[in-house]
Each structure stands twice: as structure tokens, then as C-alpha cells.
PDB file of C-alpha atoms in Angstrom:
ATOM      1  CA  SER A   1     132.610  78.768  82.548  1.00 83.00           C
ATOM      2  CA  ILE A   2     132.567  78.656  78.518  1.00 95.00           C
ATOM      3  CA  ASP A   3     133.540  75.656  76.801  1.00 94.00           C
ATOM      4  CA  SER A   4     132.451  73.589  73.755  1.00 94.00           C
ATOM      5  CA  THR A   5     129.583  72.325  75.842  1.00 95.00           C
ATOM      6  CA  TYR A   6     127.511  75.178  73.968  1.00 95.00           C
ATOM      7  CA  GLY A   7     127.347  76.655  70.567  1.00 94.00           C
ATOM      8  CA  MET A   8     125.866  79.301  72.054  1.00 97.00           C
ATOM      9  CA  TYR A   9     125.696  81.578  75.242  1.00 98.00           C
ATOM     10  CA  ALA A  10     123.252  84.218  76.953  1.00 98.00           C
ATOM     11  CA  ILE A  11     124.996  86.549  79.378  1.00 97.00           C
ATOM     12  CA  VAL A  12     121.616  87.972  81.024  1.00 97.00           C
ATOM     13  CA  MET A  13     122.447  91.213  83.174  1.00 95.00           C
ATOM     14  CA  HIS A  14     120.150  93.362  84.826  1.00 92.00           C
ATOM     15  CA  SER A  15     120.462  96.598  87.478  1.00 88.00           C
ATOM     16  CA  VAL A  16     123.811  97.502  85.809  1.00 89.00           C
ATOM     17  CA  SER A  17     125.188 100.886  86.838  1.00 83.00           C
ATOM     18  CA  ALA A  18     128.285 103.145  86.400  1.00 81.00           C
ATOM     19  CA  ALA A  19     130.295 105.056  88.850  1.00 80.00           C
ATOM     20  CA  ASN A  20     130.753 107.761  86.208  1.00 76.00           C
ATOM     21  CA  ASN A  21     128.319 109.378  84.176  1.00 72.00           C
ATOM     22  CA  HIS A  22     128.342 108.901  80.233  1.00 73.00           C
ATOM     23  CA  ASP A  23     130.051 105.647  80.511  1.00 79.00           C
ATOM     24  CA  ASN A  24     130.100 102.846  77.819  1.00 83.00           C
ATOM     25  CA  LEU A  25     130.019  99.213  78.777  1.00 88.00           C
ATOM     26  CA  ARG A  26     132.790  97.421  77.011  1.00 93.00           C
ATOM     27  CA  VAL A  27     133.780  93.940  76.253  1.00 95.00           C
ATOM     28  CA  ARG A  28     136.721  91.931  75.941  1.00 96.00           C
ATOM     29  CA  LEU A  29     137.340  88.194  75.028  1.00 97.00           C
ATOM     30  CA  SER A  30     140.095  85.717  76.427  1.00 97.00           C
ATOM     31  CA  LYS A  31     141.492  82.656  75.029  1.00 95.00           C
ATOM     32  CA  ASP A  32     142.898  81.302  78.006  1.00 95.00           C
ATOM     33  CA  GLY A  33     140.105  81.510  80.739  1.00 95.00           C
ATOM     34  CA  GLY A  34     140.798  85.129  81.712  1.00 95.00           C
ATOM     35  CA  SER A  35     144.684  85.489  82.721  1.00 96.00           C
ATOM     36  CA  ASN A  36     144.864  87.620  79.239  1.00 96.00           C
ATOM     37  CA  TRP A  37     142.382  89.548  77.346  1.00 96.00           C
ATOM     38  CA  GLU A  38     142.317  89.957  73.612  1.00 95.00           C
ATOM     39  CA  ASP A  39     143.337  93.836  73.610  1.00 94.00           C
ATOM     40  CA  ASP A  40     145.321  94.706  70.479  1.00 92.00           C
ATOM     41  CA  ALA A  41     144.385  97.687  68.474  1.00 89.00           C
ATOM     42  CA  SER A  42     142.555  95.648  65.822  1.00 91.00           C
ATOM     43  CA  ASP A  43     141.223  92.741  67.707  1.00 94.00           C
ATOM     44  CA  TYR A  44     137.248  93.646  67.456  1.00 96.00           C
ATOM     45  CA  GLN A  45     134.896  95.191  65.279  1.00 96.00           C
ATOM     46  CA  TYR A  46     131.382  96.579  66.284  1.00 96.00           C
ATOM     47  CA  ALA A  47     128.103  98.349  65.269  1.00 96.00           C
ATOM     48  CA  CYS A  48     125.286  99.529  67.696  1.00 93.00           C
ATOM     49  CA  GLU A  49     122.517 101.772  67.722  1.00 93.00           C
ATOM     50  CA  GLY A  50     120.155 102.977  69.947  1.00 89.00           C
ATOM     51  CA  LYS A  51     117.154 105.396  70.516  1.00 90.00           C
ATOM     52  CA  GLY A  52     116.163 107.650  73.648  1.00 88.00           C
ATOM     53  CA  SER A  53     113.015 108.552  74.577  1.00 91.00           C
ATOM     54  CA  ASN A  54     113.733 112.180  73.793  1.00 90.00           C
ATOM     55  CA  THR A  55     114.050 110.986  70.103  1.00 90.00           C
ATOM     56  CA  GLU A  56     117.797 111.205  70.064  1.00 86.00           C
ATOM     57  CA  GLU A  57     119.552 108.409  67.707  1.00 89.00           C
ATOM     58  CA  VAL A  58     122.640 107.390  68.270  1.00 87.00           C
ATOM     59  CA  GLN A  59     125.187 105.131  66.219  1.00 90.00           C
ATOM     60  CA  THR A  60     128.973 103.810  67.194  1.00 90.00           C
ATOM     61  CA  VAL A  61     130.962 101.625  65.118  1.00 93.00           C
ATOM     62  CA  SER A  62     134.634 100.713  64.759  1.00 94.00           C
ATOM     63  CA  THR A  63     136.480  98.198  62.573  1.00 94.00           C
ATOM     64  CA  GLY A  64     139.328  98.017  64.454  1.00 94.00           C
ATOM     65  CA  GLN A  65     139.402  98.209  68.392  1.00 95.00           C
ATOM     66  CA  THR A  66     140.859  96.777  71.460  1.00 96.00           C
ATOM     67  CA  TYR A  67     137.488  96.231  72.973  1.00 95.00           C
ATOM     68  CA  MET A  68     133.668  96.188  71.828  1.00 95.00           C
ATOM     69  CA  ILE A  69     130.514  98.276  72.819  1.00 91.00           C
ATOM     70  CA  LEU A  70     127.350  96.700  72.194  1.00 85.00           C
ATOM     71  CA  ASP A  71     125.206  99.489  72.962  1.00 81.00           C
ATOM     72  CA  ALA A  72     125.572 102.956  71.490  1.00 73.00           C
ATOM     73  CA  HIS A  73     123.935 104.606  74.750  1.00 69.00           C
ATOM     74  CA  THR A  74     126.049 106.079  77.850  1.00 65.00           C
ATOM     75  CA  TYR A  75     125.261 105.101  81.454  1.00 61.00           C
ATOM     76  CA  ALA A  76     123.938 107.360  84.125  1.00 56.00           C
ATOM     77  CA  ASP A  77     126.322 107.251  87.281  1.00 56.00           C
ATOM     78  CA  SER A  78     125.169 104.969  90.274  1.00 53.00           C
ATOM     79  CA  GLY A  79     124.405 108.204  92.570  1.00 56.00           C
ATOM     80  CA  ASP A  80     120.764 107.580  91.453  1.00 61.00           C
ATOM     81  CA  ALA A  81     119.348 103.974  92.358  1.00 59.00           C
ATOM     82  CA  SER A  82     116.948 104.443  89.544  1.00 68.00           C
ATOM     83  CA  HIS A  83     119.503 104.578  86.937  1.00 76.00           C
ATOM     84  CA  SER A  84     120.470 101.049  85.690  1.00 82.00           C
ATOM     85  CA  ARG A  85     120.470  98.906  82.584  1.00 85.00           C
ATOM     86  CA  THR A  86     118.985  95.537  81.574  1.00 90.00           C
ATOM     87  CA  GLY A  87     119.564  93.206  78.894  1.00 94.00           C
ATOM     88  CA  VAL A  88     120.933  90.151  77.053  1.00 97.00           C
ATOM     89  CA  VAL A  89     124.329  89.457  75.162  1.00 96.00           C
ATOM     90  CA  TYR A  90     124.406  86.651  72.933  1.00 97.00           C
ATOM     91  CA  MET A  91     127.887  84.571  72.331  1.00 97.00           C
ATOM     92  CA  ALA A  92     127.977  82.541  69.055  1.00 96.00           C
ATOM     93  CA  ASN A  93     130.678  79.934  68.364  1.00 92.00           C
ATOM     94  CA  PRO A  94     132.916  80.688  71.263  1.00 96.00           C
ATOM     95  CA  SER A  95     134.820  77.298  70.910  1.00 94.00           C
ATOM     96  CA  SER A  96     135.061  76.989  67.526  1.00 94.00           C
ATOM     97  CA  THR A  97     138.780  77.324  65.925  1.00 93.00           C
ATOM     98  CA  SER A  98     137.398  77.953  62.502  1.00 93.00           C
ATOM     99  CA  LYS A  99     134.693  80.610  62.902  1.00 92.00           C
ATOM    100  CA  TRP A 100     134.870  83.962  64.471  1.00 94.00           C
ATOM    101  CA  THR A 101     133.166  84.614  67.946  1.00 95.00           C
ATOM    102  CA  VAL A 102     129.865  86.820  67.270  1.00 96.00           C
ATOM    103  CA  LEU A 103     127.794  88.894  69.894  1.00 97.00           C
ATOM    104  CA  THR A 104     124.597  90.487  69.766  1.00 96.00           C
ATOM    105  CA  ALA A 105     122.916  92.370  72.125  1.00 95.00           C
ATOM    106  CA  PHE A 106     120.181  93.739  73.297  1.00 95.00           C
ATOM    107  CA  GLY A 107     118.949  95.890  76.078  1.00 92.00           C
ATOM    108  CA  GLY A 108     117.302  99.173  77.600  1.00 90.00           C
ATOM    109  CA  GLY A 109     117.567 101.717  80.680  1.00 87.00           C
ATOM    110  CA  VAL A 110     118.261 104.842  81.781  1.00 82.00           C
ATOM    111  CA  SER A 111     120.792 107.037  79.757  1.00 73.00           C
ATOM    112  CA  GLY A 112     123.512 109.430  81.461  1.00 67.00           C
ATOM    113  CA  ASP A 113     120.811 111.798  80.392  1.00 73.00           C
ATOM    114  CA  ASN A 114     118.178 110.588  82.165  1.00 80.00           C
ATOM    115  CA  TYR A 115     116.180 109.374  79.357  1.00 83.00           C
ATOM    116  CA  ALA A 116     114.631 105.893  78.770  1.00 88.00           C
ATOM    117  CA  PHE A 117     116.856 104.346  76.079  1.00 87.00           C
ATOM    118  CA  LEU A 118     116.689 100.973  73.933  1.00 90.00           C
ATOM    119  CA  GLY A 119     120.033  99.773  72.252  1.00 90.00           C
ATOM    120  CA  GLU A 120     121.350  96.823  70.122  1.00 93.00           C
ATOM    121  CA  GLY A 121     124.366  96.004  68.543  1.00 94.00           C
ATOM    122  CA  CYS A 122     126.905  93.516  67.286  1.00 96.00           C
ATOM    123  CA  GLY A 123     130.641  92.683  67.517  1.00 96.00           C
ATOM    124  CA  PHE A 124     133.196  90.169  66.975  1.00 96.00           C
ATOM    125  CA  LEU A 125     136.627  89.154  67.682  1.00 95.00           C
ATOM    126  CA  GLN A 126     138.737  89.069  64.783  1.00 93.00           C
ATOM    127  CA  ASP A 127     140.471  85.891  65.231  1.00 89.00           C
ATOM    128  CA  ASP A 128     139.533  81.984  65.099  1.00 84.00           C
ATOM    129  CA  GLY A 129     140.618  80.987  68.260  1.00 90.00           C
ATOM    130  CA  ALA A 130     138.313  79.403  70.991  1.00 96.00           C
ATOM    131  CA  VAL A 131     137.222  81.924  73.378  1.00 97.00           C
ATOM    132  CA  THR A 132     136.877  80.466  77.126  1.00 96.00           C
ATOM    133  CA  ALA A 133     136.048  84.036  79.183  1.00 97.00           C
ATOM    134  CA  ILE A 134     134.338  87.154  78.652  1.00 97.00           C
ATOM    135  CA  GLN A 135     134.703  90.605  80.665  1.00 96.00           C
ATOM    136  CA  PHE A 136     132.749  93.441  81.083  1.00 95.00           C
ATOM    137  CA  TYR A 137     133.885  96.785  82.262  1.00 93.00           C
ATOM    138  CA  MET A 138     133.272 100.524  81.806  1.00 88.00           C
ATOM    139  CA  SER A 139     134.868 102.928  79.835  1.00 86.00           C
ATOM    140  CA  THR A 140     136.050 105.155  82.813  1.00 83.00           C
ATOM    141  CA  GLY A 141     135.488 104.213  86.472  1.00 76.00           C
ATOM    142  CA  ASN A 142     133.838 100.960  87.682  1.00 86.00           C
ATOM    143  CA  ILE A 143     130.505  98.540  87.212  1.00 88.00           C
ATOM    144  CA  THR A 144     129.001  99.704  90.631  1.00 86.00           C
ATOM    145  CA  THR A 145     126.237  97.353  90.555  1.00 87.00           C
ATOM    146  CA  GLY A 146     124.609  94.888  88.716  1.00 92.00           C
ATOM    147  CA  THR A 147     124.162  90.916  87.989  1.00 96.00           C
ATOM    148  CA  PHE A 148     125.558  89.026  85.264  1.00 96.00           C
ATOM    149  CA  LYS A 149     124.304  85.444  84.754  1.00 97.00           C
ATOM    150  CA  LEU A 150     125.716  83.029  82.087  1.00 97.00           C
ATOM    151  CA  TYR A 151     123.491  80.795  80.151  1.00 98.00           C
ATOM    152  CA  GLY A 152     124.542  77.726  77.978  1.00 97.00           C
ATOM    153  CA  ILE A 153     122.017  77.479  74.828  1.00 96.00           C
ATOM    154  CA  SER A 154     121.608  74.163  73.287  1.00 88.00           C
TER     155      SER A 154
END
């Protein structure tokens, strides 16, 4: 669980794949243990970029959204077992009531267009309430495979 035990948490994910091609992995935060997710139209800001082995460079940004995207690349569907993503998301200050919770991410995998990709991003909840839960979900469809592990960093 996310609480005041640690000032920073790491979420390590591996073998994550999507039900649909060209999905983005999204993130939302909760201040009540996951009963309700912060999802008002201007709750989150984010900026992310990535590079593919096809030399494609992508960026996505928002100054007000109902979710965060921490990687500009889209996912390939799970019809091909070789398509997946791995990465780490760091969450700073989740229990603070005076600082906003900031997430940074770094990862890579196979894109929806069958290229290797490397992506990074940063986003935050525009609220200083203590965060107690995190939700990962796809822009359409489901996460069909993958492991997410939460680690506290002291």
C-alpha cells in the first residue's frame, strides 16, 4: 500500500501488453485508497517523449487532463506474445499534504508498429492531498498481461 512509510515509491512493470493495438498506458491517482480516482478535467499535467528504432520521435503533453500518460509510444496488441513493455515509474511525495505528487517514468518495449521504442515521461496531480493508491489502465480495452510491483524507497 502507499502510505507515509516512504517518501518515494517505485512501480516496476514487465511484460505489459494491451488488448488493442495503438493503446496508451494511462495513470490515475486516488486519495482514498482507490474508492475514487482523481479524474476531473484539469487534475493532471504531463509531458513525455520517445524514440523508436524506425527513427520516429514522438511527444505528447497536456496541461489539464483526467489522467496521465507517461510514455508517448502506443502499445501493440497482445495477439503477438513478443509485444510487451517493461519500465519503472517513480512516485515522489505521495503522502505529502504540502507538495504535489510527481511521477516520472522510463521504459521501453515493442510499439504498435512493431519497432523497438524507448520512452520517458513526467506528470503530476495538481493537488496537494495525500495519495494512497495508483491505477494503470489502457486508453481503450484492457491490460491483457503484465506484472506491476510496488517498492518503497527510503
